Amino acid sequence: MKIFKPLFFLFLLGTLQSLSYAQVNLDALVPLDEHVKIGRLENGLTYYIQHNPKPENKLELRLALKAGAMQEDERQLGLAHFVEHMAFNGSEHFEKNELISYLQSIGVAFGSDLNAYTSFDETVYMLPIPTDEQEKLTNGFQVMRDWAGGLLLNTEDIDAERGIVVEEWRTGQGVGQRLRDAYLPVLLHESRYAQRMPIGKMEIIRNAADALVRKFYKDWYRPELMAVVAVGDVPTEKVEGLIKEYFSDLENPENAPAREYYDVPGHKENFVKIITDEEAPGIQVQLYYKHKAKPSINYGDYKGRILRTMFGGMITQRLDEIRQQADAPFIFAGARYGNLVKPLDFFTISGVVGPGKLKEGLLSFITENQRVVDHGFTQSELDRVKRSLLNSAEKSFMEKDKVESRTLVGRYVSHFLNQSFADGPENRYRFYQEIIPEITLDDVNRLADELIRNDNIVLIVSAPEKDKESLPKKAELIEVLESAASIQTKPYKEELLRDELLLSKPKKGEVIDQAYNKEVNVTTVTLGNGMKVYFKPTDFKNNEIIFTASSKGGTSLYPLEDHYSANYSGTAINVMGIGDFSPSQLKKVLAGRNVQVTPNISTYSERITGATTPGDFEMTLQLIHLYFTSPRMDQSLWDVFIGNQKNQLESASVNPDFQFNKRVNEIISNGNPRGRGIYTAGQLDSISLNKSVQIYKERFANAADFNVLFTGNIDIEEMLPLVTQYLGSLPGDSSKRENFVDLGLTPPQDRKETIKVGMDEKSQVILYFSGETAYDLAKSQQLSYLGEILTIKLIETLREEIGGVYGVGARGSLSRIPEERFNFSISFPCGPEAVEKLTAAVWEQIRKIQEEGPDEADLAKVRETKRLDLEENLKRNGFWHGQLNAAINGGLPLDTVLGAEGRVLGVTALEVKQAANEYLQKPYLLQITKYPANFKE
C-alpha cells in the first residue's frame, strides 16, 4: 500500500492537471464515454459494449426496447407489460420454467438479478451472466436473442400468466394508486400518457385474446427499436462477435406500425386538483411548473442541466431552513427539476403541510419562488452548491477504474432510450472543472423567469377525507397561484458561518498497544482512554473509507419510564445538531466535503457510523469527536420536530399500512412495552428532552466502551496520529465498561393473529418461526440455505403453478443479541379468498423438505448463487466492514470471515433437511394474516 498509493496519486495529479487545460465549445456534442463501443447491425439493432473488469468473470447484459404502454391500442392496455412477463415463460430454446431454472443453476437469482420492467415508452430486460465458462456466456446471449425474437407465447402459458399479473396489480393497489389515478390525468392533461398506465386494465389482462398478445410482440419487438448493452469482464471484440452472431438474423416485420412519439399539450390555464381519500397519509402538496423536455445533446445542454440542478438545490436549502422555524407553514418540502414522461420536464416544489395550513404552505412555496425571481440567490449559496457538484465529479473521477459494471450499464440504456448524457467520469470532471467556476449568479438567477412560469402550472393536493371540509376551495388556491407577481419579498439573508468545526484541537491522546493480524490484514490499536481502533486497509475503492464506532448498552440500561426518552435520544441530537452548529448550519459547513457521520442509539447498543475519504478524514474525526463530547441543546428545533411528528402520526393513523405495522409491532413485542415504537401523539408527549440529552451524553461518555473500525483506502501511518488526536482525547475509563440488559423482547409462539385493515381487496400472510437455539455459524448458513431453497419452491408453486401470488420470500438467520435465538419468516401478498389455499401450499413445501430434503438441483442453485456473491463481496469494502464489525462486537476471532467460503459451500442436503425439521415447527410459529376491514371469514 505504501508503494502503490503515492504512485497512484502522482498519476492522478498529472491527469487532473492535463484535463484542466482543455477548452469546451458549448455547441460541441457531448461524446459518449471513450471506453464504450457503439455500433449498429444492418437490421437496425444498436449495441453498446464496454470492457470493465469489476467484478471479475461477470457480464451485465441489457435488452432495451423503444416500446411500452404508449404503443398499445385500445384492446391491448396492459399487454406491453404482459409480454414482458411472457419472456420468462417459454421461448425457442428454453421451455416454460426452464429459463429461470437454468439461470438459477449458474448463480443468477430470479428477481434480484434476473428481472425486467415496462414503462410508458420502453421495456428493459436485465441479465447478469457469469463468464467463467464459455457455455454460460453463449447461453446468456441466447436468452437475450430469444427475448428479442423467439418467444413462443403459447395459449396455455398466456392463460397461466394472467393470474400472476393480476396479483402484481393487486399488490400495487392502495391509497397511493388511487391518488395517482386521480391526479395523473390532470398532470398529463389531454395526452395519450394519461390513458396508458403500464399495468393496464385487468379486464383486458384477464380476457384479451392470445392473438392480441402475439400481435404486440410481432409489431414492436423488432431490431430497429432495440439495443443490446453489454458491460463486463469480456473483451469488446468477443462481445461484438456474439452480438452479431445472435442478433443479425432478426428481421423487421413488413408493414410494421410507425414508432410515434407523443406530446403532452401545454395549457394557458392553471389547474388545481384536490383529492381526498379515507386512507391518505396527511396533506401533501405538489406544485408543478411544466416544461417541454430539455435536449441532452451538446455542452450547452450539459451546462443547462448543471444550472437547473443548482437552482433546485439552493431553493431546497432555503425551504429546509424555513421548516426548522417555530410555527413553520409546512412540515417539510423540497424543490427539483426533473422529467415526468419522455416529452415533459417539470420544476416542482413538493411537501407536506399540517392540518389547516394548506393555503399558508402553498403561499410560502410561491413566496420563496418569487423571492428568487425578485432578488436571486446569494454568492455564498452558489459557492456551496458549486463545491458539492465539483466534489461529486471528482469523486467519480477518482473511482473511475473501480466502478462495477452494474453501475455503468444503466447509463447506456438511458442513452439509447432517452438520448441522455453518457460521457465518462474523465469528461465529466474536465467539464465541471472548466464550467462550474465560470458560472455566475446571473447565470443561475436568469433561470427563475424560465422555470417559475405563470402558465402551464398544475397544483395537486391530496388529503385525508376527514380534512375535506376544512380545505380551501379550488378557486382560493388558484388565486394564491396567480398572486405570485404581486407578492412583496425581501432579499434572502444568510448568516455568516466559520469553516472550522473546532475552534481548537483537543489534547492528543496516546497509543498504549498495537497489534497486527496478518491473516485478515487488520491492525488493532488500543488508545490510552481504553478505546480500541481497528484499521482494515483495502484497494477496492480509491477514495472510500467507511467506519463504525459501537458500544454495548443502548436503551436497555434505562427503566420503563424513560423508554421513549431513551428511544429518541439519538434522534434528538440529529434534530438539534452538535457543537455550535444546527443541522442546517452543519450541512452548509460540510458542503463539498465527503463527510457523513450519524449517531444512533438502539435497544442494545449505541453507534456512530458513516463514510469519508482520505482527504476529509480529519474533518470526519473532528465531527465524531463533537458527537461524543458536544451534543447541542435547542428547544425550538425540538419543539418544531415534535409538532411535525404529531401531525404526521395523526395523519398516518388512517393509513392501513400504518395500522397494520402498528399492530404487527404490538404482536411481535408480545405485550412488552419496551419493544413498541411510537404510534400516538401521547407517546411523544412522554418524552423529556432533558432526559433524552442526558441519556445521549451517558451513552457516549466512556470511550473505553467503544470499538471503532475503519475500512477502505487507509494509510495507517498518516491516519493514526489523527485518530490519536481526536479519538484518543475522548474521556474513557476501562474499569466502567457496560453491557446491555436482556429486556425479554421475544415474539410469541404457537399463536395466530388476524388483522383487518384497509378497503382494498388484498391480504398479507406472515409465518414467523422463532425460538431459542445455540448460535453456530455453520447452522446460520444452513438456515439461510433453507430460506433460499424454500423461496425457489414457493415461487414454483404459489406463483407459477397456482398463479396466486406475484412475489413470495422466505429467509432465516440466527442471532446472538440479546440471547441466542433463531428466526425464520415466510411472507406473501395475495387475494383474501386465497389465503387458506396458499398457506396450505406453503406447508406442503415445508413438509416435502422435512421428509425428503431439498432437491439436489435446488441446493446446487443456491450454492452457486452464494459462491458468486461471496466472490464479489470479498472485493467490496462493505462486506469486509460488516463481517469484521460483527466479529469485533460479537467476541469472535477477526479471521472468522476467512471461513466464510467453507461455510457457504459446505452446506449439504441433509443439513438443510435437519434445519427444516428443527426450526419449522408449529410450536415455534406466530402466524399473522391481514384481511380487508370488511372481510367476513
Short mmCIF file of N, CA and C in Angstrom, two decimals, residues 555 562-572 600-603 673-678 687 692 695:
data_model
loop_
_atom_site.label_atom_id
_atom_site.label_comp_id
_atom_site.label_asym_id
_atom_site.label_seq_id
_atom_site.Cartn_x
_atom_site.Cartn_y
_atom_site.Cartn_z
N THR A 555 -30.60 1.53 24.89
CA THR A 555 -31.72 1.94 25.75
C THR A 555 -32.07 0.88 26.78
N ASP A 562 -38.42 5.73 31.30
CA ASP A 562 -37.57 6.52 30.39
C ASP A 562 -37.51 5.92 28.98
N HIS A 563 -38.38 4.96 28.71
CA HIS A 563 -38.29 4.21 27.45
C HIS A 563 -38.31 5.12 26.22
N TYR A 564 -39.31 5.99 26.13
CA TYR A 564 -39.44 6.82 24.93
C TYR A 564 -38.38 7.91 24.89
N SER A 565 -38.01 8.44 26.03
CA SER A 565 -36.93 9.43 26.06
C SER A 565 -35.63 8.80 25.59
N ALA A 566 -35.37 7.57 26.02
CA ALA A 566 -34.17 6.87 25.58
C ALA A 566 -34.22 6.55 24.10
N ASN A 567 -35.38 6.10 23.64
CA ASN A 567 -35.54 5.76 22.22
C ASN A 567 -35.26 6.94 21.30
N TYR A 568 -35.58 8.14 21.77
CA TYR A 568 -35.44 9.33 20.94
C TYR A 568 -34.18 10.13 21.26
N SER A 569 -33.28 9.57 22.07
CA SER A 569 -32.09 10.32 22.46
C SER A 569 -31.16 10.57 21.28
N GLY A 570 -30.95 9.56 20.43
CA GLY A 570 -30.13 9.78 19.24
C GLY A 570 -30.81 10.71 18.25
N THR A 571 -32.11 10.54 18.11
CA THR A 571 -32.89 11.41 17.21
C THR A 571 -32.79 12.87 17.64
N ALA A 572 -32.84 13.08 18.94
CA ALA A 572 -32.81 14.46 19.46
C ALA A 572 -31.55 15.19 19.02
N ASN A 600 -26.49 6.98 16.57
CA ASN A 600 -27.74 6.25 16.73
C ASN A 600 -27.67 5.45 18.03
N ILE A 601 -28.77 5.45 18.76
CA ILE A 601 -28.88 4.64 19.97
C ILE A 601 -30.05 3.68 19.79
N SER A 602 -29.75 2.40 19.80
CA SER A 602 -30.77 1.37 19.61
C SER A 602 -30.99 0.63 20.92
N THR A 603 -31.75 -0.45 20.87
CA THR A 603 -32.13 -1.15 22.10
C THR A 603 -30.92 -1.66 22.87
N PRO A 673 -44.02 -3.40 26.55
CA PRO A 673 -43.97 -2.00 26.07
C PRO A 673 -42.59 -1.56 25.63
N ARG A 674 -41.52 -2.26 26.08
CA ARG A 674 -40.17 -1.89 25.69
C ARG A 674 -39.87 -2.23 24.23
N GLY A 675 -40.71 -3.03 23.61
CA GLY A 675 -40.49 -3.39 22.22
C GLY A 675 -41.33 -2.60 21.24
N ARG A 676 -42.12 -1.66 21.73
CA ARG A 676 -43.04 -0.93 20.86
C ARG A 676 -42.45 0.39 20.40
N GLY A 677 -42.79 0.78 19.20
CA GLY A 677 -42.41 2.09 18.69
C GLY A 677 -43.44 3.13 19.11
N ILE A 678 -43.27 4.34 18.59
CA ILE A 678 -44.20 5.43 18.90
C ILE A 678 -45.24 5.54 17.79
N ILE A 687 -41.96 12.06 26.16
CA ILE A 687 -40.51 12.26 26.01
C ILE A 687 -40.08 13.51 26.76
N SER A 692 -33.60 12.90 27.41
CA SER A 692 -33.03 12.35 26.18
C SER A 692 -31.59 12.80 26.00
N ILE A 695 -29.38 11.05 28.53
CA ILE A 695 -29.11 9.66 28.14
C ILE A 695 -28.09 9.61 27.01
#
